[in-house]
Amino acid sequence: MPEDLTTVEAHLERILSAVEPLPDFPQPLMETLGLSAAEDVFAPIQLPSFDNSGMDGYAVCHRDVVTASEASPVHLPVVGEIGAGTAQLLAMSPGTAVKIMTGAPVPAGADTVVPYEWTDRGVAQVRIDRAPDLGQHVRRAGEDVEKGDLLVEHGTVLGPRHLGLLAAVGRATVRSRPRPRVVIISTGSELREPGQPLGHDSIYDGNSFLLAAAARRLGAIAYRVGIVPDEPRAFLDALHDQLVRADVVVTSGGVSQGDYDVVKEALRPTGTVWFGGVAMQPGKPQGFGLVGEDETPIFTLPGNPVSSYISFEMFVLPAIRKLMGKAPYTRPTTRARLTHGLSSPAGRRQFVRGEYAVDRGGPSVAPVGGHGSHLIGDLAASNALIVVPEDVTSMAAGEQVQVLPLDEDF
């Protein structure tokens, strides 16, 4: 490997060693969707918290109805009615029945619920045409969750089912790490906002939307900053203005070897940001460091959209997940059969856009488009990256290759 290039692993280690998880604190349940629990949560109550009916019907004593059939129905006087949340009748005597609704507490003295469908739905007296099993349609207290059960383990990424369970046991908050605030800055005097007219030498700023959407998909809060021209002072002013609301700053453009690489020119004098080449394609020019009084992590990504996106996947994504306390930090890879041969430069880890699919023949991946780092149309048509090692210069159709699926949750 050329001496002036660092490995993908070394650059990622540089980043992860400088980033620490954000402090956790109790947050309202709905705010924690997709976040990582920072505590073990134990059940403060049992579920169900009381014996209740699983059907609309009649609460009875089983021995009173054990002989019921269509040929020989059992008739019982109805001595009351219990609705969910309106229970006033707490007990009943043998030889009687109580009309009961789903979820209502089963009164003392009853041990079984006969569903409406097995009765004539009588009001003063009910005819029961079928014998239920003992305990049928009674949900017993604690049969789902016992008090003290571990409901959510530290590190669990909270989904809808977790939040429903926590609410059901009365938890209004859960300790978790907040969503990182990610500020996205695009640099380039040639850039224009979508919807504005283009000049003969201008282009639309797709990168900030690409990166902000990628950050938001991870569960972060993304802030797009207006386009910054190729002027170091303008860039530093924009950066300092944004640090107050940033846990992470991501820039795109201005980090290569040109005369107008504003990000490198502005930040290199600080001495806190590393700039260099990483042995990967696309995405060779990279920068990372800490800026401002709070030592906010800053990622300076290349300006070509494919390079910028792949750099985000390789380096920014793991840092955001670490800030959120989510493991693993990096996206899992898998293996698939390559449908078409491809070539790769020696000494660089190539990330080839691909279309990953699983069918009867197993997982396969097809290269999409060319290698150009400006080909965002090919990027949008892809759902995976084919990872070609640094020491491999070609791969033949039919070979098993390492694949990084891009659209799968983890």
mmCIF file of C-alpha atoms in Angstrom:
data_model
loop_
_atom_site.group_PDB
_atom_site.id
_atom_site.type_symbol
_atom_site.label_atom_id
_atom_site.label_comp_id
_atom_site.label_asym_id
_atom_site.label_seq_id
_atom_site.Cartn_x
_atom_site.Cartn_y
_atom_site.Cartn_z
ATOM 1 C CA MET A 1 0.000 0.000 0.000
ATOM 2 C CA PRO A 2 1.369 3.483 -0.837
ATOM 3 C CA GLU A 3 2.858 5.134 2.230
ATOM 4 C CA ASP A 4 0.689 8.229 1.938
ATOM 5 C CA LEU A 5 -2.549 6.259 2.230
ATOM 6 C CA THR A 6 -4.086 4.929 5.420
ATOM 7 C CA THR A 7 -6.305 1.884 5.589
ATOM 8 C CA VAL A 8 -10.061 1.985 5.959
ATOM 9 C CA GLU A 9 -9.715 0.240 9.336
ATOM 10 C CA ALA A 10 -7.099 2.697 10.624
ATOM 11 C CA HIS A 11 -9.209 5.713 9.694
ATOM 12 C CA LEU A 12 -12.299 4.191 11.288
ATOM 13 C CA GLU A 13 -10.310 3.446 14.459
ATOM 14 C CA ARG A 14 -9.135 7.073 14.518
ATOM 15 C CA ILE A 15 -12.775 8.166 14.424
ATOM 16 C CA LEU A 16 -14.236 5.724 16.944
ATOM 17 C CA SER A 17 -11.453 6.388 19.460
ATOM 18 C CA ALA A 18 -12.372 10.084 19.418
ATOM 19 C CA VAL A 19 -16.151 9.634 19.753
ATOM 20 C CA GLU A 20 -17.953 8.778 22.986
ATOM 21 C CA PRO A 21 -21.646 7.905 23.460
ATOM 22 C CA LEU A 22 -23.835 10.878 24.338
ATOM 23 C CA PRO A 23 -24.953 11.088 27.991
ATOM 24 C CA ASP A 24 -28.205 9.283 28.684
ATOM 25 C CA PHE A 25 -31.221 10.659 30.538
ATOM 26 C CA PRO A 26 -34.899 9.739 31.061
ATOM 27 C CA GLN A 27 -36.936 10.512 27.951
ATOM 28 C CA PRO A 28 -40.679 10.261 27.252
ATOM 29 C CA LEU A 29 -41.565 6.940 25.666
ATOM 30 C CA MET A 30 -42.510 8.253 22.238
ATOM 31 C CA GLU A 31 -39.223 10.155 22.010
ATOM 32 C CA THR A 32 -37.226 6.939 22.437
ATOM 33 C CA LEU A 33 -38.504 5.079 19.366
ATOM 34 C CA GLY A 34 -35.426 3.787 17.577
ATOM 35 C CA LEU A 35 -33.082 4.750 20.417
ATOM 36 C CA SER A 36 -31.022 2.441 22.588
ATOM 37 C CA ALA A 37 -32.178 1.792 26.150
ATOM 38 C CA ALA A 38 -29.528 2.876 28.654
ATOM 39 C CA GLU A 39 -30.968 0.853 31.522
ATOM 40 C CA ASP A 40 -32.451 -2.518 32.341
ATOM 41 C CA VAL A 41 -36.198 -2.072 32.792
ATOM 42 C CA PHE A 42 -38.017 -4.391 35.198
ATOM 43 C CA ALA A 43 -41.783 -4.754 35.489
ATOM 44 C CA PRO A 44 -43.161 -2.697 38.407
ATOM 45 C CA ILE A 45 -46.487 -4.569 38.189
ATOM 46 C CA GLN A 46 -47.827 -7.832 36.853
ATOM 47 C CA LEU A 47 -49.745 -8.178 33.580
ATOM 48 C CA PRO A 48 -52.624 -8.683 33.602
ATOM 49 C CA SER A 49 -52.811 -6.878 36.921
ATOM 50 C CA PHE A 50 -56.063 -8.708 37.783
ATOM 51 C CA ASP A 51 -58.060 -11.696 36.527
ATOM 52 C CA ASN A 52 -60.123 -10.423 33.595
ATOM 53 C CA SER A 53 -62.412 -11.679 30.892
ATOM 54 C CA GLY A 54 -61.096 -12.578 27.472
ATOM 55 C CA MET A 55 -64.579 -12.517 25.898
ATOM 56 C CA ASP A 56 -67.907 -10.755 26.087
ATOM 57 C CA GLY A 57 -70.175 -13.198 27.914
ATOM 58 C CA TYR A 58 -71.162 -14.367 31.388
ATOM 59 C CA ALA A 59 -68.962 -14.967 34.414
ATOM 60 C CA VAL A 60 -70.021 -18.195 36.121
ATOM 61 C CA CYS A 61 -68.905 -20.848 38.565
ATOM 62 C CA HIS A 62 -67.757 -23.780 36.422
ATOM 63 C CA ARG A 63 -69.504 -26.440 38.451
ATOM 64 C CA ASP A 64 -72.846 -24.728 37.780
ATOM 65 C CA VAL A 65 -72.510 -25.148 33.984
ATOM 66 C CA VAL A 66 -70.450 -28.319 33.596
ATOM 67 C CA THR A 67 -73.489 -30.266 32.344
ATOM 68 C CA ALA A 68 -74.800 -27.618 29.913
ATOM 69 C CA SER A 69 -75.695 -28.742 26.391
ATOM 70 C CA GLU A 70 -78.185 -27.867 23.672
ATOM 71 C CA ALA A 71 -80.323 -30.800 24.707
ATOM 72 C CA SER A 72 -80.087 -29.933 28.382
ATOM 73 C CA PRO A 73 -79.281 -26.229 28.797
ATOM 74 C CA VAL A 74 -78.529 -24.636 32.153
ATOM 75 C CA HIS A 75 -80.511 -21.582 33.253
ATOM 76 C CA LEU A 76 -78.935 -19.100 35.685
ATOM 77 C CA PRO A 77 -80.217 -15.783 37.066
ATOM 78 C CA VAL A 78 -78.172 -12.760 35.917
ATOM 79 C CA VAL A 79 -77.367 -10.693 39.010
ATOM 80 C CA GLY A 80 -75.350 -7.887 37.465
ATOM 81 C CA GLU A 81 -73.148 -6.568 34.688
ATOM 82 C CA ILE A 82 -69.461 -5.636 34.668
ATOM 83 C CA GLY A 83 -67.884 -3.446 31.993
ATOM 84 C CA ALA A 84 -64.183 -2.746 31.540
ATOM 85 C CA GLY A 85 -63.215 0.199 33.722
ATOM 86 C CA THR A 86 -66.659 0.431 35.378
ATOM 87 C CA ALA A 87 -66.591 -2.545 37.739
ATOM 88 C CA GLN A 88 -68.772 -2.187 40.831
ATOM 89 C CA LEU A 89 -69.783 -5.810 41.398
ATOM 90 C CA LEU A 90 -66.774 -7.445 43.070
ATOM 91 C CA ALA A 91 -68.204 -10.831 44.025
ATOM 92 C CA MET A 92 -70.994 -13.236 43.061
ATOM 93 C CA SER A 93 -72.634 -16.289 44.596
ATOM 94 C CA PRO A 94 -72.685 -19.833 43.189
ATOM 95 C CA GLY A 95 -75.755 -20.569 41.101
ATOM 96 C CA THR A 96 -75.747 -17.105 39.489
ATOM 97 C CA ALA A 97 -74.218 -15.438 36.438
ATOM 98 C CA VAL A 98 -72.833 -11.948 35.777
ATOM 99 C CA LYS A 99 -72.787 -10.381 32.350
ATOM 100 C CA ILE A 100 -69.168 -9.378 31.673
ATOM 101 C CA MET A 101 -67.347 -7.490 28.936
ATOM 102 C CA THR A 102 -63.893 -8.202 27.502
ATOM 103 C CA GLY A 103 -61.195 -6.855 29.813
ATOM 104 C CA ALA A 104 -63.488 -6.448 32.823
ATOM 105 C CA PRO A 105 -62.376 -7.965 36.148
ATOM 106 C CA VAL A 106 -63.752 -11.420 36.908
ATOM 107 C CA PRO A 107 -65.695 -11.197 40.191
ATOM 108 C CA ALA A 108 -64.754 -13.316 43.176
ATOM 109 C CA GLY A 109 -66.729 -16.549 43.101
ATOM 110 C CA ALA A 110 -66.482 -16.895 39.303
ATOM 111 C CA ASP A 111 -63.821 -19.026 37.634
ATOM 112 C CA THR A 112 -65.013 -19.292 34.014
ATOM 113 C CA VAL A 113 -66.522 -17.089 31.294
ATOM 114 C CA VAL A 114 -69.185 -18.411 28.923
ATOM 115 C CA PRO A 115 -69.104 -16.454 25.622
ATOM 116 C CA TYR A 116 -72.286 -14.857 24.301
ATOM 117 C CA GLU A 117 -72.302 -17.282 21.384
ATOM 118 C CA TRP A 118 -73.086 -20.200 23.734
ATOM 119 C CA THR A 119 -76.076 -18.450 25.320
ATOM 120 C CA ASP A 120 -79.374 -16.752 24.510
ATOM 121 C CA ARG A 121 -77.849 -13.433 25.771
ATOM 122 C CA GLY A 122 -80.541 -13.199 28.430
ATOM 123 C CA VAL A 123 -80.821 -10.118 30.656
ATOM 124 C CA ALA A 124 -82.621 -11.322 33.802
ATOM 125 C CA GLN A 125 -81.871 -14.979 33.192
ATOM 126 C CA VAL A 126 -79.429 -16.603 30.783
ATOM 127 C CA ARG A 127 -79.705 -19.950 29.008
ATOM 128 C CA ILE A 128 -76.335 -21.674 28.555
ATOM 129 C CA ASP A 129 -76.268 -24.284 25.768
ATOM 130 C CA ARG A 130 -72.677 -25.497 25.993
ATOM 131 C CA ALA A 131 -70.313 -26.443 28.790
ATOM 132 C CA PRO A 132 -67.036 -24.488 28.905
ATOM 133 C CA ASP A 133 -63.770 -25.828 30.279
ATOM 134 C CA LEU A 134 -62.725 -24.756 33.751
ATOM 135 C CA GLY A 135 -61.077 -21.329 33.558
ATOM 136 C CA GLN A 136 -62.019 -20.813 29.911
ATOM 137 C CA HIS A 137 -61.743 -17.208 28.688
ATOM 138 C CA VAL A 138 -60.286 -15.991 31.990
ATOM 139 C CA ARG A 139 -57.013 -14.127 31.690
ATOM 140 C CA ARG A 140 -55.146 -14.811 34.917
ATOM 141 C CA ALA A 141 -53.252 -12.070 36.735
ATOM 142 C CA GLY A 142 -49.535 -12.284 35.958
ATOM 143 C CA GLU A 143 -49.862 -14.868 33.183
ATOM 144 C CA ASP A 144 -48.167 -12.488 30.729
ATOM 145 C CA VAL A 145 -45.680 -10.580 32.889
ATOM 146 C CA GLU A 146 -44.749 -11.109 36.518
ATOM 147 C CA LYS A 147 -43.699 -8.224 38.737
ATOM 148 C CA GLY A 148 -39.900 -7.964 38.586
ATOM 149 C CA ASP A 149 -39.546 -9.549 35.131
ATOM 150 C CA LEU A 150 -36.807 -8.049 32.919
ATOM 151 C CA LEU A 151 -38.732 -6.309 30.133
ATOM 152 C CA VAL A 152 -36.019 -4.413 28.276
ATOM 153 C CA GLU A 153 -32.310 -5.101 28.505
ATOM 154 C CA HIS A 154 -29.694 -2.339 28.456
ATOM 155 C CA GLY A 155 -28.687 -1.712 24.840
ATOM 156 C CA THR A 156 -31.989 -2.825 23.319
ATOM 157 C CA VAL A 157 -33.043 -0.648 20.393
ATOM 158 C CA LEU A 158 -36.557 0.380 21.328
ATOM 159 C CA GLY A 159 -39.258 -0.440 18.801
ATOM 160 C CA PRO A 160 -43.055 -0.096 18.835
ATOM 161 C CA ARG A 161 -43.554 -3.389 20.711
ATOM 162 C CA HIS A 162 -41.120 -2.385 23.454
ATOM 163 C CA LEU A 163 -42.823 0.971 23.905
ATOM 164 C CA GLY A 164 -46.235 -0.682 24.064
ATOM 165 C CA LEU A 165 -45.008 -3.048 26.776
ATOM 166 C CA LEU A 166 -43.389 -0.276 28.806
ATOM 167 C CA ALA A 167 -46.543 1.819 28.631
ATOM 168 C CA ALA A 168 -48.629 -1.210 29.647
ATOM 169 C CA VAL A 169 -46.688 -1.535 32.900
ATOM 170 C CA GLY A 170 -46.950 2.177 33.598
ATOM 171 C CA ARG A 171 -43.498 3.413 32.573
ATOM 172 C CA ALA A 172 -43.765 6.963 31.215
ATOM 173 C CA THR A 173 -40.026 7.370 30.536
ATOM 174 C CA VAL A 174 -36.964 5.246 29.841
ATOM 175 C CA ARG A 175 -33.311 6.217 30.061
ATOM 176 C CA SER A 176 -31.776 6.475 26.611
ATOM 177 C CA ARG A 177 -29.208 8.462 24.698
ATOM 178 C CA PRO A 178 -30.562 11.360 22.639
ATOM 179 C CA ARG A 179 -30.623 11.590 18.888
ATOM 180 C CA PRO A 180 -27.342 13.139 17.706
ATOM 181 C CA ARG A 181 -27.691 16.503 16.029
ATOM 182 C CA VAL A 182 -25.886 16.268 12.687
ATOM 183 C CA VAL A 183 -25.135 19.470 10.800
ATOM 184 C CA ILE A 184 -24.567 19.039 7.053
ATOM 185 C CA ILE A 185 -22.591 21.722 5.189
ATOM 186 C CA SER A 186 -22.092 21.667 1.422
ATOM 187 C CA THR A 187 -19.292 23.819 0.030
ATOM 188 C CA GLY A 188 -18.898 25.074 -3.496
ATOM 189 C CA SER A 189 -19.551 28.348 -5.292
ATOM 190 C CA GLU A 190 -21.065 26.351 -8.150
ATOM 191 C CA LEU A 191 -23.857 24.908 -6.016
ATOM 192 C CA ARG A 192 -27.498 25.971 -6.188
ATOM 193 C CA GLU A 193 -30.530 24.978 -4.145
ATOM 194 C CA PRO A 194 -33.059 22.726 -5.916
ATOM 195 C CA GLY A 195 -35.753 24.902 -7.454
ATOM 196 C CA GLN A 196 -33.396 27.754 -8.310
ATOM 197 C CA PRO A 197 -32.353 28.458 -11.884
ATOM 198 C CA LEU A 198 -29.008 27.045 -13.008
ATOM 199 C CA GLY A 199 -26.259 29.021 -14.666
ATOM 200 C CA HIS A 200 -24.057 27.601 -17.398
ATOM 201 C CA ASP A 201 -21.463 26.521 -14.813
ATOM 202 C CA SER A 202 -23.621 25.687 -11.778
ATOM 203 C CA ILE A 203 -25.098 22.459 -10.381
ATOM 204 C CA TYR A 204 -27.748 21.574 -7.848
ATOM 205 C CA ASP A 205 -26.705 20.646 -4.329
ATOM 206 C CA GLY A 206 -27.724 17.010 -4.054
ATOM 207 C CA ASN A 207 -25.105 16.056 -1.454
ATOM 208 C CA SER A 208 -26.629 17.859 1.497
ATOM 209 C CA PHE A 209 -29.984 16.142 0.864
ATOM 210 C CA LEU A 210 -28.249 12.781 0.390
ATOM 211 C CA LEU A 211 -26.261 13.068 3.632
ATOM 212 C CA ALA A 212 -29.029 14.640 5.702
ATOM 213 C CA ALA A 213 -31.420 11.880 4.646
ATOM 214 C CA ALA A 214 -28.821 9.236 5.490
ATOM 215 C CA ALA A 215 -28.336 10.754 8.954
ATOM 216 C CA ARG A 216 -32.063 11.024 9.563
ATOM 217 C CA ARG A 217 -32.558 7.406 8.549
ATOM 218 C CA LEU A 218 -30.124 6.409 11.287
ATOM 219 C CA GLY A 219 -32.335 8.159 13.818
ATOM 220 C CA ALA A 220 -30.297 11.354 14.071
ATOM 221 C CA ILE A 221 -31.602 14.909 13.827
ATOM 222 C CA ALA A 222 -30.236 16.380 10.600
ATOM 223 C CA TYR A 223 -29.776 20.084 9.870
ATOM 224 C CA ARG A 224 -29.008 21.202 6.312
ATOM 225 C CA VAL A 225 -27.031 24.430 6.200
ATOM 226 C CA GLY A 226 -27.268 26.807 3.262
ATOM 227 C CA ILE A 227 -24.612 26.414 0.595
ATOM 228 C CA VAL A 228 -21.230 27.868 1.560
ATOM 229 C CA PRO A 229 -19.089 29.447 -1.197
ATOM 230 C CA ASP A 230 -15.413 28.613 -1.740
ATOM 231 C CA GLU A 231 -14.185 31.202 0.763
ATOM 232 C CA PRO A 232 -12.405 30.088 3.961
ATOM 233 C CA ARG A 233 -13.819 32.943 6.060
ATOM 234 C CA ALA A 234 -17.375 32.214 4.914
ATOM 235 C CA PHE A 235 -16.908 28.558 5.736
ATOM 236 C CA LEU A 236 -15.504 29.232 9.212
ATOM 237 C CA ASP A 237 -18.296 31.693 9.961
ATOM 238 C CA ALA A 238 -20.910 29.126 8.949
ATOM 239 C CA LEU A 239 -19.171 26.406 10.945
ATOM 240 C CA HIS A 240 -18.938 28.484 14.129
ATOM 241 C CA ASP A 241 -22.571 29.522 13.811
ATOM 242 C CA GLN A 242 -23.633 25.863 13.636
ATOM 243 C CA LEU A 243 -21.496 24.400 16.439
ATOM 244 C CA VAL A 244 -24.014 25.520 19.053
ATOM 245 C CA ARG A 245 -26.519 22.946 17.757
ATOM 246 C CA ALA A 246 -24.165 20.221 16.544
ATOM 247 C CA ASP A 247 -23.083 16.927 18.012
ATOM 248 C CA VAL A 248 -21.493 16.118 14.642
ATOM 249 C CA VAL A 249 -20.593 18.235 11.628
ATOM 250 C CA VAL A 250 -20.377 16.700 8.161
ATOM 251 C CA THR A 251 -19.054 18.673 5.198
ATOM 252 C CA SER A 252 -18.872 17.635 1.568
ATOM 253 C CA GLY A 253 -16.398 19.045 -0.897
ATOM 254 C CA GLY A 254 -13.228 21.082 -0.510
ATOM 255 C CA VAL A 255 -10.875 18.351 0.741
ATOM 256 C CA SER A 256 -8.956 17.271 -2.374
ATOM 257 C CA GLN A 257 -5.834 18.804 -3.944
ATOM 258 C CA GLY A 258 -7.339 21.670 -5.925
ATOM 259 C CA ASP A 259 -6.830 25.416 -5.668
ATOM 260 C CA TYR A 260 -10.299 25.961 -4.161
ATOM 261 C CA ASP A 261 -10.414 23.286 -1.474
ATOM 262 C CA VAL A 262 -11.923 25.608 1.070
ATOM 263 C CA VAL A 263 -12.520 23.117 3.898
ATOM 264 C CA LYS A 264 -8.919 21.986 4.020
ATOM 265 C CA GLU A 265 -7.631 25.548 3.725
ATOM 266 C CA ALA A 266 -9.880 26.755 6.540
ATOM 267 C CA LEU A 267 -9.377 23.911 8.995
ATOM 268 C CA ARG A 268 -5.785 22.818 8.493
ATOM 269 C CA PRO A 269 -4.365 25.781 10.518
ATOM 270 C CA THR A 270 -6.346 24.616 13.583
ATOM 271 C CA GLY A 271 -4.144 21.549 13.897
ATOM 272 C CA THR A 272 -7.095 19.522 15.215
ATOM 273 C CA VAL A 273 -8.304 18.063 11.925
ATOM 274 C CA TRP A 274 -6.474 15.323 10.064
ATOM 275 C CA PHE A 275 -6.511 15.391 6.261
ATOM 276 C CA GLY A 276 -5.196 12.602 4.099
ATOM 277 C CA GLY A 277 -5.875 9.771 1.745
ATOM 278 C CA VAL A 278 -7.609 6.496 2.584
ATOM 279 C CA ALA A 279 -6.913 3.420 0.471
ATOM 280 C CA MET A 280 -10.424 3.166 -0.914
ATOM 281 C CA GLN A 281 -12.260 3.949 -4.124
ATOM 282 C CA PRO A 282 -14.342 5.992 -4.286
ATOM 283 C CA GLY A 283 -13.647 8.217 -1.272
ATOM 284 C CA LYS A 284 -9.870 8.561 -1.118
ATOM 285 C CA PRO A 285 -9.646 12.163 0.217
ATOM 286 C CA GLN A 286 -10.856 12.253 3.825
ATOM 287 C CA GLY A 287 -10.661 14.456 6.866
ATOM 288 C CA PHE A 288 -11.644 14.050 10.485
ATOM 289 C CA GLY A 289 -11.036 15.916 13.710
ATOM 290 C CA LEU A 290 -12.495 17.915 16.571
ATOM 291 C CA VAL A 291 -13.468 21.582 16.374
ATOM 292 C CA GLY A 292 -14.725 24.277 18.752
ATOM 293 C CA GLU A 293 -14.694 24.578 22.516
ATOM 294 C CA ASP A 294 -16.781 21.413 22.890
ATOM 295 C CA GLU A 295 -14.476 19.446 20.569
ATOM 296 C CA THR A 296 -17.277 18.566 18.185
ATOM 297 C CA PRO A 297 -16.398 15.776 15.735
ATOM 298 C CA ILE A 298 -16.194 16.975 12.135
ATOM 299 C CA PHE A 299 -16.106 14.756 9.049
ATOM 300 C CA THR A 300 -14.860 16.367 5.862
ATOM 301 C CA LEU A 301 -16.033 14.192 2.999
ATOM 302 C CA PRO A 302 -15.207 14.435 -0.707
ATOM 303 C CA GLY A 303 -17.580 16.356 -2.956
ATOM 304 C CA ASN A 304 -18.499 13.784 -5.588
ATOM 305 C CA PRO A 305 -21.852 12.334 -4.526
ATOM 306 C CA VAL A 306 -20.923 8.647 -4.651
ATOM 307 C CA SER A 307 -17.676 9.296 -2.781
ATOM 308 C CA SER A 308 -19.540 11.355 -0.219
ATOM 309 C CA TYR A 309 -22.233 8.736 0.358
ATOM 310 C CA ILE A 310 -19.846 5.793 0.613
ATOM 311 C CA SER A 311 -17.636 7.796 2.976
ATOM 312 C CA PHE A 312 -20.702 8.453 5.123
ATOM 313 C CA GLU A 313 -21.505 4.733 5.211
ATOM 314 C CA MET A 314 -17.946 3.758 6.117
ATOM 315 C CA PHE A 315 -17.098 6.440 8.663
ATOM 316 C CA VAL A 316 -19.977 8.700 9.727
ATOM 317 C CA LEU A 317 -22.535 5.939 10.230
ATOM 318 C CA PRO A 318 -20.392 4.067 12.808
ATOM 319 C CA ALA A 319 -19.743 7.299 14.713
ATOM 320 C CA ILE A 320 -23.434 8.200 14.855
ATOM 321 C CA ARG A 321 -24.303 4.716 16.093
ATOM 322 C CA LYS A 322 -21.642 4.951 18.789
ATOM 323 C CA LEU A 323 -23.008 8.335 19.882
ATOM 324 C CA MET A 324 -26.427 6.698 20.183
ATOM 325 C CA GLY A 325 -25.075 3.687 22.082
ATOM 326 C CA LYS A 326 -26.105 1.286 19.321
ATOM 327 C CA ALA A 327 -24.124 -1.832 18.541
ATOM 328 C CA PRO A 328 -22.742 -2.989 16.215
ATOM 329 C CA TYR A 329 -21.287 0.274 15.019
ATOM 330 C CA THR A 330 -20.682 -0.847 11.439
ATOM 331 C CA ARG A 331 -23.182 -2.217 8.967
ATOM 332 C CA PRO A 332 -23.068 -6.051 8.744
ATOM 333 C CA THR A 333 -21.854 -7.651 5.544
ATOM 334 C CA THR A 334 -22.951 -10.850 3.841
ATOM 335 C CA ARG A 335 -21.790 -13.077 0.975
ATOM 336 C CA ALA A 336 -23.365 -13.362 -2.455
ATOM 337 C CA ARG A 337 -22.688 -14.758 -5.915
ATOM 338 C CA LEU A 338 -21.373 -12.195 -8.372
ATOM 339 C CA THR A 339 -23.442 -12.157 -11.570
ATOM 340 C CA HIS A 340 -20.915 -10.322 -13.781
ATOM 341 C CA GLY A 341 -17.152 -9.990 -13.645
ATOM 342 C CA LEU A 342 -15.480 -6.737 -12.589
ATOM 343 C CA SER A 343 -12.052 -5.143 -12.263
ATOM 344 C CA SER A 344 -10.544 -3.121 -9.431
ATOM 345 C CA PRO A 345 -7.378 -1.018 -8.933
ATOM 346 C CA ALA A 346 -4.564 -2.576 -6.923
ATOM 347 C CA GLY A 347 -3.975 -1.160 -3.449
ATOM 348 C CA ARG A 348 -7.454 0.301 -3.026
ATOM 349 C CA ARG A 349 -10.548 -1.179 -1.423
ATOM 350 C CA GLN A 350 -13.174 -0.818 -4.102
ATOM 351 C CA PHE A 351 -16.815 -0.260 -3.243
ATOM 352 C CA VAL A 352 -18.839 -1.171 -6.320
ATOM 353 C CA ARG A 353 -22.504 -0.258 -6.505
ATOM 354 C CA GLY A 354 -24.642 -3.346 -6.798
ATOM 355 C CA GLU A 355 -28.135 -4.771 -6.863
ATOM 356 C CA TYR A 356 -28.466 -7.445 -4.184
ATOM 357 C CA ALA A 357 -31.223 -10.061 -4.353
ATOM 358 C CA VAL A 358 -32.105 -13.392 -2.791
ATOM 359 C CA ASP A 359 -33.961 -15.980 -4.898
ATOM 360 C CA ARG A 360 -34.151 -19.753 -5.215
ATOM 361 C CA GLY A 361 -30.500 -19.865 -6.201
ATOM 362 C CA GLY A 362 -29.467 -18.015 -3.066
ATOM 363 C CA PRO A 363 -28.046 -14.496 -2.621
ATOM 364 C CA SER A 364 -26.647 -12.789 -5.697
ATOM 365 C CA VAL A 365 -25.354 -9.334 -6.521
ATOM 366 C CA ALA A 366 -25.064 -7.594 -9.889
ATOM 367 C CA PRO A 367 -22.730 -4.617 -10.458
ATOM 368 C CA VAL A 368 -24.644 -1.446 -11.323
ATOM 369 C CA GLY A 369 -23.241 1.148 -13.709
ATOM 370 C CA GLY A 370 -19.675 2.371 -13.942
ATOM 371 C CA HIS A 371 -17.052 3.239 -11.358
ATOM 372 C CA GLY A 372 -17.357 7.025 -11.702
ATOM 373 C CA SER A 373 -17.820 8.802 -8.367
ATOM 374 C CA HIS A 374 -20.184 11.331 -9.983
ATOM 375 C CA LEU A 375 -22.720 8.709 -11.151
ATOM 376 C CA ILE A 376 -25.494 9.363 -8.628
ATOM 377 C CA GLY A 377 -28.099 7.787 -10.917
ATOM 378 C CA ASP A 378 -26.311 4.456 -10.602
ATOM 379 C CA LEU A 379 -26.063 4.984 -6.850
ATOM 380 C CA ALA A 380 -29.824 5.510 -6.586
ATOM 381 C CA ALA A 381 -30.415 2.319 -8.585
ATOM 382 C CA SER A 382 -28.277 0.293 -6.141
ATOM 383 C CA ASN A 383 -29.193 -1.323 -2.860
ATOM 384 C CA ALA A 384 -25.781 -2.685 -1.909
ATOM 385 C CA LEU A 385 -22.027 -2.225 -2.196
ATOM 386 C CA ILE A 386 -19.736 -4.971 -3.461
ATOM 387 C CA VAL A 387 -16.542 -4.860 -1.406
ATOM 388 C CA VAL A 388 -13.408 -5.712 -3.387
ATOM 389 C CA PRO A 389 -10.273 -6.165 -1.218
ATOM 390 C CA GLU A 390 -7.144 -4.090 -1.806
ATOM 391 C CA ASP A 391 -5.145 -7.046 -3.141
ATOM 392 C CA VAL A 392 -7.780 -8.151 -5.657
ATOM 393 C CA THR A 393 -7.763 -6.637 -9.152
ATOM 394 C CA SER A 394 -10.495 -8.695 -10.792
ATOM 395 C CA MET A 395 -13.417 -10.931 -9.937
ATOM 396 C CA ALA A 396 -15.160 -13.376 -12.232
ATOM 397 C CA ALA A 397 -18.855 -14.043 -12.585
ATOM 398 C CA GLY A 398 -19.929 -16.782 -10.193
ATOM 399 C CA GLU A 399 -17.436 -15.909 -7.449
ATOM 400 C CA GLN A 400 -18.615 -15.398 -3.889
ATOM 401 C CA VAL A 401 -18.058 -11.777 -2.868
ATOM 402 C CA GLN A 402 -18.495 -9.659 0.224
ATOM 403 C CA VAL A 403 -21.612 -7.480 0.046
ATOM 404 C CA LEU A 404 -22.787 -4.583 2.172
ATOM 405 C CA PRO A 405 -26.617 -4.352 1.944
ATOM 406 C CA LEU A 406 -27.609 -0.707 2.313
ATOM 407 C CA ASP A 407 -31.338 -0.878 3.022
ATOM 408 C CA GLU A 408 -31.502 -3.427 5.840
ATOM 409 C CA ASP A 409 -32.030 -2.361 9.434
ATOM 410 C CA PHE A 410 -29.530 -3.558 11.995
#
